[in-house]
Coordinates of C-alpha atoms and ligand atoms in Angstrom, one line a residue:
M1 CA 83.0 51.6 75.4
D2 CA 81.9 54.4 77.7
L3 CA 83.2 57.7 76.5
G4 CA 82.0 59.4 79.7
K5 CA 84.3 57.3 81.9
K6 CA 87.5 58.0 79.9
V7 CA 90.2 60.5 80.6
I8 CA 92.8 61.3 78.0
Y9 CA 96.3 62.6 78.7
Q10 CA 98.2 64.6 76.1
I11 CA 101.9 64.3 75.6
Y12 CA 103.9 66.7 73.5
P13 CA 106.7 64.3 72.7
K14 CA 109.3 67.0 71.9
S15 CA 108.9 68.3 75.5
F16 CA 108.2 65.3 77.7
Y17 CA 111.5 63.6 78.5
D18 CA 114.8 63.5 76.6
S19 CA 116.4 60.1 76.9
N20 CA 119.5 60.7 74.9
N21 CA 120.2 64.3 75.9
D22 CA 120.2 65.9 72.5
G23 CA 117.8 68.5 73.9
I24 CA 114.6 67.1 72.3
G25 CA 112.1 64.8 74.0
D26 CA 111.7 61.3 72.4
L27 CA 109.8 58.1 72.5
R28 CA 112.4 56.3 74.7
G29 CA 112.0 59.2 77.1
I30 CA 108.2 58.5 77.2
I31 CA 108.9 54.8 77.8
E32 CA 111.1 55.7 80.8
K33 CA 108.4 57.8 82.3
I34 CA 105.6 55.2 82.1
P35 CA 105.7 54.5 85.8
Y36 CA 104.9 58.2 86.4
I37 CA 102.0 58.1 83.8
A38 CA 100.6 55.0 85.4
K39 CA 100.0 56.8 88.7
L40 CA 97.3 59.0 87.1
N41 CA 95.1 56.2 85.9
I42 CA 94.2 57.8 82.6
D43 CA 92.9 55.7 79.7
M44 CA 94.5 57.0 76.6
I45 CA 97.4 59.2 75.6
W46 CA 97.2 61.6 72.6
F47 CA 100.6 62.2 71.2
N48 CA 101.3 65.2 69.1
P49 CA 102.9 64.2 65.7
F50 CA 106.3 62.4 65.8
F51 CA 106.2 61.5 62.1
V52 CA 109.0 62.4 59.7
S53 CA 108.9 66.2 59.3
P54 CA 111.1 69.1 58.7
Q55 CA 109.6 70.6 61.8
H56 CA 108.6 74.0 60.5
D57 CA 105.5 73.7 62.5
N58 CA 106.8 71.2 65.1
G59 CA 105.6 68.1 63.3
Y60 CA 102.3 69.5 61.9
D61 CA 104.1 69.5 58.6
I62 CA 104.4 65.8 57.8
A63 CA 106.8 64.6 55.1
D64 CA 106.1 60.9 55.7
Y65 CA 103.0 59.7 57.5
Y66 CA 104.3 56.1 57.8
Q67 CA 107.7 56.7 59.6
I68 CA 108.8 57.9 63.0
D69 CA 111.1 60.9 62.7
P70 CA 114.6 59.8 63.7
R71 CA 114.9 62.6 66.2
F72 CA 112.0 61.0 68.2
G73 CA 113.1 57.4 67.8
T74 CA 112.4 54.3 65.6
M75 CA 109.5 52.2 64.7
Q76 CA 110.7 49.6 67.3
D77 CA 110.6 52.3 70.0
F78 CA 107.0 53.1 68.9
D79 CA 106.0 49.4 69.0
E80 CA 107.5 49.0 72.4
L81 CA 105.8 52.2 73.7
V82 CA 102.4 50.9 72.5
S83 CA 102.9 47.5 74.1
K84 CA 104.2 48.9 77.4
L85 CA 101.3 51.3 77.6
K86 CA 99.0 48.4 77.0
D87 CA 100.5 46.7 80.0
I88 CA 99.2 49.6 82.2
N89 CA 95.8 49.7 80.3
V90 CA 96.6 52.9 78.4
D91 CA 95.7 53.2 74.7
V92 CA 97.3 55.4 72.1
M93 CA 95.8 58.2 70.2
L94 CA 97.8 59.6 67.2
D95 CA 97.6 62.9 65.6
M96 CA 96.4 62.8 61.9
V97 CA 97.2 66.0 60.0
F98 CA 95.2 65.6 56.9
N99 CA 94.2 69.2 56.0
H100 CA 97.7 69.7 54.7
C101 CA 101.1 68.0 54.4
S102 CA 104.7 69.2 54.3
T103 CA 106.0 70.6 51.1
E104 CA 108.8 68.0 51.6
N105 CA 106.2 65.2 51.4
K106 CA 106.8 63.1 48.3
W107 CA 103.3 64.0 47.1
F108 CA 104.2 67.6 46.9
Q109 CA 107.7 66.8 45.5
E110 CA 106.1 64.7 42.7
A111 CA 103.7 67.5 42.0
L112 CA 106.5 69.9 41.7
K113 CA 108.1 67.6 39.0
G114 CA 104.9 68.1 37.0
N115 CA 103.4 64.7 37.9
K116 CA 99.7 65.3 37.1
K117 CA 98.4 62.6 39.6
Y118 CA 100.0 64.4 42.5
M119 CA 99.4 68.0 41.2
D120 CA 95.7 67.1 41.7
Y121 CA 96.5 66.4 45.5
F122 CA 96.8 70.1 46.1
Y123 CA 95.0 73.4 45.4
L124 CA 97.0 74.8 42.5
R125 CA 95.7 77.9 40.9
K126 CA 96.8 80.6 38.4
A127 CA 97.2 84.2 39.4
K128 CA 94.3 86.5 38.5
A129 CA 94.3 88.2 35.1
N130 CA 95.7 91.3 36.7
G131 CA 98.6 89.4 38.2
E132 CA 97.2 89.3 41.8
L133 CA 97.3 86.1 43.9
P134 CA 94.5 83.6 43.1
T135 CA 92.4 84.8 46.1
N136 CA 92.9 87.4 48.8
W137 CA 92.9 84.8 51.6
Q138 CA 95.2 85.2 54.6
S139 CA 97.3 82.4 56.2
K140 CA 96.4 81.7 59.8
F141 CA 100.1 82.2 60.6
G142 CA 100.2 85.6 58.9
G143 CA 100.7 86.8 55.3
P144 CA 98.9 85.6 52.2
A145 CA 97.7 82.0 51.9
W146 CA 99.3 81.5 48.5
E147 CA 102.9 80.7 47.6
K148 CA 104.5 80.3 44.2
F149 CA 104.5 76.7 43.0
G150 CA 108.0 76.0 41.8
D151 CA 108.9 77.6 38.5
T152 CA 105.4 77.4 37.1
D153 CA 102.8 80.1 36.8
L154 CA 100.8 78.4 39.5
Y155 CA 100.4 79.1 43.2
Y156 CA 99.5 76.6 46.0
L157 CA 97.1 77.2 48.8
H158 CA 98.4 77.0 52.4
L159 CA 96.0 78.0 55.2
F160 CA 98.9 77.6 57.7
D161 CA 102.7 78.0 57.1
K162 CA 104.0 78.1 53.5
S163 CA 105.7 74.7 54.3
Q164 CA 102.2 73.2 54.8
A165 CA 100.4 72.8 51.5
D166 CA 96.6 72.2 51.7
L167 CA 95.4 68.9 50.4
N168 CA 92.6 68.6 47.9
W169 CA 89.9 66.4 49.6
H170 CA 87.8 66.5 46.4
N171 CA 90.3 64.1 45.0
P172 CA 89.3 60.5 45.9
D173 CA 93.0 59.5 45.9
V174 CA 93.7 61.9 48.7
R175 CA 90.9 60.5 50.7
K176 CA 92.2 57.0 50.0
E177 CA 95.7 58.1 51.3
A178 CA 94.0 59.3 54.5
S179 CA 92.2 56.0 55.2
N180 CA 95.3 54.0 54.3
I181 CA 97.3 56.0 56.9
V182 CA 94.7 55.5 59.6
N183 CA 94.5 51.8 58.9
F184 CA 98.3 51.4 58.9
W185 CA 98.4 52.8 62.5
R186 CA 95.4 50.8 63.5
N187 CA 97.2 47.7 62.5
K188 CA 99.9 48.7 65.0
G189 CA 97.4 48.7 67.8
V190 CA 96.5 52.3 67.8
K191 CA 92.9 52.9 69.0
G192 CA 92.6 56.7 69.0
F193 CA 92.9 59.3 66.4
R194 CA 92.9 63.1 66.7
F195 CA 92.3 64.8 63.4
D196 CA 94.0 68.2 63.0
V197 CA 91.7 71.1 61.9
L198 CA 89.4 68.6 60.3
N199 CA 86.6 71.1 59.5
L200 CA 88.9 73.0 57.1
I201 CA 89.2 70.2 54.6
G202 CA 86.1 71.2 52.6
K203 CA 87.3 74.1 50.6
D204 CA 85.3 74.7 47.4
E205 CA 86.9 73.7 44.1
N206 CA 86.1 77.2 42.8
L207 CA 88.0 79.5 45.2
I208 CA 86.8 83.1 45.5
D209 CA 87.9 86.3 47.1
S210 CA 86.5 87.1 50.6
T211 CA 85.0 90.4 51.6
D212 CA 86.1 90.4 55.2
P213 CA 88.0 88.1 57.6
I214 CA 84.9 86.6 59.2
E215 CA 83.3 85.8 55.8
E216 CA 86.7 84.4 54.7
K217 CA 86.6 81.7 57.4
K218 CA 83.2 80.7 56.3
L219 CA 84.4 80.1 52.8
Y220 CA 86.5 77.2 54.0
T221 CA 85.2 76.2 57.4
D222 CA 82.5 73.6 58.2
T223 CA 81.3 73.2 54.6
P224 CA 78.9 70.3 53.8
I225 CA 81.5 68.1 52.2
V226 CA 83.4 67.9 55.5
E227 CA 80.7 65.6 57.0
K228 CA 80.4 63.6 53.8
Y229 CA 84.2 62.9 53.9
I230 CA 84.3 62.2 57.6
K231 CA 81.6 59.6 57.2
E232 CA 83.6 58.0 54.3
L233 CA 86.8 58.0 56.4
N234 CA 84.9 56.5 59.3
R235 CA 83.5 53.7 57.1
N236 CA 86.9 53.0 55.5
S237 CA 89.0 53.0 58.6
F238 CA 88.4 53.7 62.4
G239 CA 84.7 53.0 62.2
Q240 CA 85.4 49.3 61.6
D241 CA 86.6 49.2 65.3
P242 CA 83.8 49.8 67.7
N243 CA 86.4 50.6 70.4
S244 CA 88.1 53.4 68.5
I245 CA 88.0 56.9 69.9
T246 CA 88.2 59.9 67.6
V247 CA 88.3 63.6 68.1
G248 CA 88.2 66.3 65.5
E249 CA 89.9 69.5 66.1
M250 CA 87.4 72.0 64.9
S251 CA 88.4 75.5 64.1
S252 CA 85.8 78.2 64.7
T253 CA 82.9 75.8 64.6
T254 CA 79.4 75.9 66.0
I255 CA 77.3 73.9 68.4
E256 CA 75.0 72.8 65.6
K257 CA 77.8 71.5 63.5
S258 CA 79.5 69.9 66.5
I259 CA 76.3 67.9 67.3
E260 CA 76.3 66.6 63.7
Y261 CA 80.0 65.7 63.8
T262 CA 79.6 63.7 67.0
K263 CA 76.1 62.3 67.5
P264 CA 76.4 58.5 67.5
S265 CA 73.7 58.0 64.9
N266 CA 75.7 60.0 62.3
D267 CA 78.8 57.7 62.3
E268 CA 81.3 60.5 62.2
L269 CA 83.5 61.2 65.2
S270 CA 83.4 60.4 69.0
M271 CA 83.9 64.1 70.0
V272 CA 85.2 67.5 69.0
F273 CA 87.6 70.1 70.3
A274 CA 86.0 73.6 70.1
F275 CA 87.8 76.7 71.2
H276 CA 85.2 79.4 72.0
H277 CA 85.8 79.2 75.8
L278 CA 89.5 79.9 75.2
K279 CA 88.8 83.2 73.4
V280 CA 87.4 85.1 76.4
D281 CA 90.7 86.9 76.8
Y282 CA 90.8 88.1 73.2
K283 CA 90.1 91.7 72.3
D284 CA 87.8 92.0 69.2
D285 CA 88.3 88.3 68.5
N286 CA 92.0 88.9 67.9
K287 CA 94.4 86.5 69.7
W288 CA 97.3 89.0 69.6
T289 CA 95.9 91.4 72.1
Q290 CA 95.9 91.5 75.9
K291 CA 92.8 91.6 78.0
P292 CA 91.9 90.1 81.4
F293 CA 89.6 87.1 80.8
D294 CA 85.8 87.9 80.8
F295 CA 84.4 85.5 83.5
M296 CA 80.8 86.1 82.6
Q297 CA 81.5 85.2 79.0
L298 CA 83.5 82.2 80.0
K299 CA 80.5 80.9 82.0
Q300 CA 78.1 81.6 79.2
V301 CA 80.2 79.9 76.5
L302 CA 80.8 76.8 78.6
S303 CA 77.2 76.6 79.7
K304 CA 75.8 77.1 76.2
W305 CA 78.0 74.4 74.8
Q306 CA 77.3 72.0 77.6
T307 CA 73.5 72.5 77.3
G308 CA 73.5 72.5 73.5
M309 CA 75.6 69.4 73.1
D310 CA 73.6 67.6 75.8
Q311 CA 70.3 68.4 74.1
G312 CA 71.5 67.5 70.7
D313 CA 73.2 64.2 71.8
G314 CA 76.6 65.5 70.8
W315 CA 79.8 64.9 72.8
Q316 CA 82.5 67.3 73.8
A317 CA 86.2 67.0 74.4
L318 CA 86.8 69.0 77.7
F319 CA 90.1 70.8 77.9
W320 CA 91.7 73.9 79.3
N321 CA 95.2 73.3 77.9
N322 CA 97.0 72.0 74.9
H323 CA 100.2 72.6 72.9
D324 CA 98.6 75.6 71.2
Q325 CA 97.4 77.5 74.3
P326 CA 99.1 79.5 77.0
W327 CA 98.6 77.7 80.4
A328 CA 95.0 78.1 81.7
L329 CA 96.4 78.5 85.2
S330 CA 98.2 81.7 84.0
R331 CA 95.1 82.9 82.2
F332 CA 92.2 82.0 84.5
G333 CA 93.8 81.2 87.8
D334 CA 96.2 83.0 90.2
P335 CA 99.6 81.3 89.9
I336 CA 101.1 83.8 92.4
N337 CA 98.9 83.7 95.4
Y338 CA 96.8 80.6 94.9
R339 CA 98.6 78.4 92.5
E340 CA 97.4 75.1 94.0
K341 CA 93.9 76.1 94.8
S342 CA 93.2 77.8 91.5
A343 CA 94.7 74.8 89.6
E344 CA 92.4 72.5 91.5
M345 CA 89.4 74.8 91.0
L346 CA 90.0 74.8 87.2
A347 CA 90.4 71.1 87.2
T348 CA 87.1 70.5 89.1
T349 CA 85.2 72.9 86.9
L350 CA 86.2 70.9 83.9
H351 CA 86.3 67.4 85.1
L352 CA 82.8 67.4 86.5
L353 CA 81.3 68.6 83.2
R354 CA 79.7 66.4 80.5
G355 CA 82.2 65.1 78.0
T356 CA 85.7 63.5 77.9
P357 CA 88.4 65.4 79.8
Y358 CA 91.9 65.9 78.4
I359 CA 94.8 66.7 80.7
Y360 CA 97.8 68.3 79.0
M361 CA 101.2 67.1 80.4
G362 CA 102.3 69.3 83.3
E363 CA 98.8 70.5 84.1
E364 CA 98.6 67.9 86.9
I365 CA 101.6 69.6 88.6
G366 CA 100.3 73.1 88.1
M367 CA 102.7 74.4 85.4
I368 CA 102.5 78.0 84.3
N369 CA 103.7 80.2 81.5
P370 CA 107.5 80.5 81.5
H371 CA 109.1 83.8 82.5
Y372 CA 111.1 84.8 79.5
Y373 CA 112.8 88.2 79.1
S374 CA 113.7 88.2 75.5
I375 CA 111.9 87.5 72.2
H376 CA 114.9 85.3 71.4
N377 CA 113.6 82.7 73.8
Y378 CA 110.6 82.1 71.6
V379 CA 110.8 79.8 68.6
D380 CA 107.3 79.2 67.3
V381 CA 106.7 80.4 63.7
E382 CA 103.2 81.7 64.6
C383 CA 104.3 84.0 67.4
L384 CA 107.5 85.2 65.6
N385 CA 105.3 86.2 62.6
A386 CA 102.8 87.8 65.0
Y387 CA 105.6 89.7 66.7
Q388 CA 106.8 91.1 63.4
E389 CA 103.2 92.1 62.4
L390 CA 102.7 93.8 65.7
M391 CA 105.9 95.8 65.3
D392 CA 104.9 96.6 61.7
A393 CA 101.5 97.9 63.0
G394 CA 103.3 100.4 65.2
Y395 CA 103.5 98.6 68.6
S396 CA 106.7 99.2 70.6
A397 CA 109.0 96.2 71.0
H398 CA 108.0 96.2 74.7
E399 CA 104.2 96.1 73.9
A400 CA 104.7 93.5 71.3
F401 CA 106.8 91.4 73.6
N402 CA 104.2 91.5 76.4
I403 CA 101.5 90.2 74.0
I404 CA 103.8 87.4 72.8
K405 CA 104.5 86.5 76.4
T406 CA 100.9 85.9 77.3
K407 CA 99.8 84.4 74.0
S408 CA 102.6 82.4 72.4
R409 CA 102.1 78.7 71.9
D410 CA 105.6 78.2 73.2
N411 CA 104.2 78.8 76.7
A412 CA 102.7 75.3 76.8
R413 CA 105.6 73.7 74.9
V414 CA 108.2 74.3 77.5
P415 CA 109.7 71.0 78.6
M416 CA 108.0 69.1 81.4
H417 CA 109.5 70.0 84.8
W418 CA 110.7 66.8 86.4
D419 CA 112.9 68.2 89.1
A420 CA 114.4 71.5 90.3
S421 CA 117.7 71.1 88.4
R422 CA 118.9 73.6 85.8
N423 CA 117.1 71.9 82.9
A424 CA 114.3 70.7 85.0
G425 CA 115.5 67.1 84.7
F426 CA 114.2 67.1 81.1
T427 CA 117.7 66.8 79.6
T428 CA 121.3 67.2 80.4
G429 CA 121.9 68.7 77.0
K430 CA 120.6 72.1 75.8
P431 CA 116.8 72.0 75.9
W432 CA 115.1 73.2 72.7
L433 CA 113.0 75.6 74.9
K434 CA 114.2 76.9 78.2
P435 CA 112.3 75.9 81.3
T436 CA 111.8 78.5 84.1
D437 CA 110.3 78.3 87.6
Q438 CA 111.2 74.6 88.0
T439 CA 112.7 75.2 91.4
E440 CA 109.2 75.4 92.8
I441 CA 107.1 73.7 90.2
N442 CA 108.3 70.2 89.4
V443 CA 107.1 66.5 89.5
E444 CA 109.5 65.5 92.3
N445 CA 108.4 68.3 94.5
E446 CA 104.7 67.9 93.6
L447 CA 104.7 64.2 94.4
K448 CA 106.4 64.8 97.8
N449 CA 104.8 68.0 99.0
G450 CA 102.1 69.1 96.6
E451 CA 98.3 68.6 96.4
I452 CA 97.4 69.1 92.8
F453 CA 98.5 65.7 91.5
T454 CA 96.6 63.8 94.1
Y455 CA 93.6 66.0 93.5
Y456 CA 93.7 65.1 89.8
Q457 CA 93.9 61.4 90.8
K458 CA 90.7 61.9 92.8
L459 CA 88.9 63.6 89.9
I460 CA 89.9 60.8 87.5
K461 CA 88.7 58.2 89.9
L462 CA 85.4 59.9 90.5
R463 CA 84.6 60.0 86.8
K464 CA 85.0 56.2 86.6
S465 CA 82.7 55.6 89.6
E466 CA 80.1 58.3 89.5
E467 CA 77.4 57.9 86.9
L468 CA 76.3 61.5 87.5
I469 CA 79.7 62.6 86.2
S470 CA 80.1 60.2 83.3
D471 CA 76.4 60.2 82.1
G472 CA 74.5 63.0 83.7
H473 CA 72.8 65.9 82.0
F474 CA 74.0 69.4 82.5
K475 CA 72.2 72.4 83.8
A476 CA 73.7 75.8 84.4
E477 CA 73.0 77.5 87.8
L478 CA 73.6 81.0 89.1
L479 CA 74.5 82.4 85.6
D480 CA 74.4 85.9 87.0
H481 CA 76.8 85.3 89.8
P482 CA 79.9 87.4 89.1
Q483 CA 82.5 85.1 90.7
V484 CA 81.0 81.6 90.8
F485 CA 80.6 79.1 88.0
A486 CA 77.9 76.7 89.2
Y487 CA 76.1 73.9 87.6
R488 CA 74.1 70.8 88.2
R489 CA 74.4 67.3 86.8
Y490 CA 71.4 65.0 86.9
L491 CA 70.1 61.7 85.5
D492 CA 66.9 60.7 83.8
H493 CA 66.4 57.5 85.7
S494 CA 67.1 58.5 89.2
S495 CA 66.7 61.5 91.6
K496 CA 70.4 61.7 92.3
Q497 CA 72.0 65.0 91.6
L498 CA 75.2 66.9 91.7
L499 CA 75.7 70.6 92.5
V500 CA 79.1 71.9 91.6
L501 CA 80.3 75.4 92.8
N502 CA 83.5 76.9 91.6
N503 CA 84.9 80.2 92.8
F504 CA 87.0 81.8 90.1
Y505 CA 88.4 84.5 92.4
G506 CA 90.7 85.0 95.4
Y507 CA 88.0 86.4 97.7
E508 CA 85.1 84.8 99.5
P509 CA 81.7 85.3 97.8
W510 CA 78.4 84.3 99.2
T511 CA 76.7 81.8 97.0
D512 CA 72.9 81.1 97.0
I513 CA 71.9 77.5 96.9
P514 CA 69.1 76.7 94.5
T515 CA 65.8 76.7 96.5
D516 CA 64.9 73.1 95.7
L517 CA 68.1 71.9 97.3
Q518 CA 68.0 74.0 100.4
G519 CA 67.5 71.9 103.6
K520 CA 68.3 68.7 101.8
K521 CA 71.0 66.3 103.0
A522 CA 74.1 66.2 100.8
T523 CA 77.5 64.5 100.8
V524 CA 80.6 66.3 99.7
L525 CA 81.9 64.4 96.7
I526 CA 85.0 66.5 96.4
D527 CA 86.3 69.8 97.8
N528 CA 89.7 71.3 97.3
Y529 CA 89.6 72.6 100.9
G530 CA 88.6 69.2 102.2
T531 CA 85.7 70.2 104.4
K532 CA 83.4 67.8 106.2
D533 CA 81.7 65.2 104.1
C534 CA 78.0 65.5 105.1
I535 CA 75.8 68.5 105.5
T536 CA 72.3 69.8 105.4
M537 CA 72.2 72.4 102.7
P538 CA 71.8 76.0 104.0
D539 CA 70.3 78.8 101.9
S540 CA 73.7 80.1 101.0
I541 CA 77.3 79.3 101.3
K542 CA 80.4 81.4 101.6
L543 CA 83.1 79.9 99.4
K544 CA 86.8 80.2 100.1
P545 CA 89.3 81.7 97.6
Y546 CA 89.3 79.5 94.5
Q547 CA 87.3 76.9 96.3
S548 CA 85.5 74.1 94.3
I549 CA 83.0 72.0 96.0
A550 CA 80.6 69.3 94.6
F551 CA 77.6 68.2 96.7
K552 CA 75.8 65.0 95.9
F553 CA 72.1 64.7 96.7
Ligands
TEU601 O1 95.9 74.0 65.3 C1 94.9 74.6 64.6 C2 94.6 76.0 65.0 O2 93.9 76.7 64.2 C3 95.0 76.6 66.3 O3 94.8 76.1 67.4 C4 96.3 77.2 66.0 O4 97.4 76.8 66.8 C5 96.2 78.7 66.0 O5 97.3 79.2 65.5 C6 95.9 79.3 67.4 O6 96.2 80.7 67.3 C7 96.4 72.8 64.8 C8 97.5 72.3 65.6 O7 97.0 72.0 66.9 C9 98.6 73.3 65.6 O8 99.7 72.9 66.5 C10 99.1 73.4 64.2 O9 100.1 74.4 64.1 C11 98.0 73.7 63.2 O10 96.8 72.9 63.4 C12 98.4 73.4 61.8 O11 98.6 72.0 61.6
CA602 CA1 116.2 63.2 72.5

């Protein structure tokens, strides 16, 4: 199994395609769209959770890990989906949410009844002597991280919403539940697993107050027992299948840790998601702010991770988008003047890096943040809490709304645009989130007249045929250039090389070619402006707006 040759597509089931017109995407909807998926030639699909859930956090609050939520379909639908995807050589990756479970899960319900076995599944603590909450920790979705545990004098820990109770991984029974769940789905033919916020499972048994927000994260992030329990989970479940693919979603992690989590000799995970490159438009590390992205920082972060992971034998999941992020095209591209070129430039930048690329549904047709005009269009618990907090902090409704507009997770969760019709061809019912801009941006139009989709097809194909892309080392170039992100890929055992130039701006910067490559013959491997395919390298090149070009030597 060659991780460097794989490309993974992400489907947010709630928003892909609604087969029964109740306004919510479903498994039968995905089955219907398999012919579309087949065109891309991806290897695996990561599905966000569709297990039984009260949906307080869109399925990341799981009440039953062994059942499909009826609003998404049945177990038969799931089995059919797996088998029909197999027919087009696509494997399935499921989302395992093990840091916490829904408070409606029977484990929590049993605990509430006073069942000692299950009480030990959670972090239950007494208030401090002075009556304060057990610790001063904050939930990542706003407010304190503790909530009253039924009618008792105890509180339970929730790093996310109060409907998501943190699981106690110190308890071997909890770890056994986790491997049982993974094995249940493995038996159904599932080959891939994405582990939600996996580096948060290692909270200490003795929980203490934090002195500031940065230190607070350290109290529960990347602790030593995380690796210990990943190794155990690997041994007891997915590690038994040499072809499994796993990815840990790692909140605020480091390169050093990510190397440990992923280097093959450690028997932990195939790869990790890290988020530092998606924080370059945060002010003071705070998501709920507005700031144009810092290009130099973006380059530095990506280059540092690429180099570090390469040198340490770690492996990265490469991504611009997912269901938690506003669209990269709206953040780092120019969706108004250069929607297609900037979408292709972002794709090239990412797909020619070292790692396994992920494509979030709709990225391949150049989707952008929806144009909403009222806070009532938004539904996500995180952004609605943030809106309230911004208002409480003295922002005007207008200012708060503008921040929500650029940062809300709902941006990416808008239903897939299939055609130009009123609900974008997603449903004939009332969609759970409203699509906008589908008249221009939709699958039908893209396949007929667009160029982004075919460009993605090319990139995916290249990864499978070019050793430089799938296996090459990474070296950053022109780190001081204020508009161009350049890098080189090279191999140990051959003199072949790749030089990739990506112009992140709408004007035409001159770009110096590294001296050792000047005067050499090169073929153009890919170019979003489609220039001629063979040249002798000059000393410098003038790039077109949002041009990406890769030269092979
Ligand atoms: O996300 C974890 C996480 O910390 C973020 O990416 C999160 O969305 C954050 O609020 C960004 O500001 C994972 C899931 O991807 C997310 O959908 C879940 O809500 C979260 O875990 C809890 O399960
Ligand atoms: Ca439906």
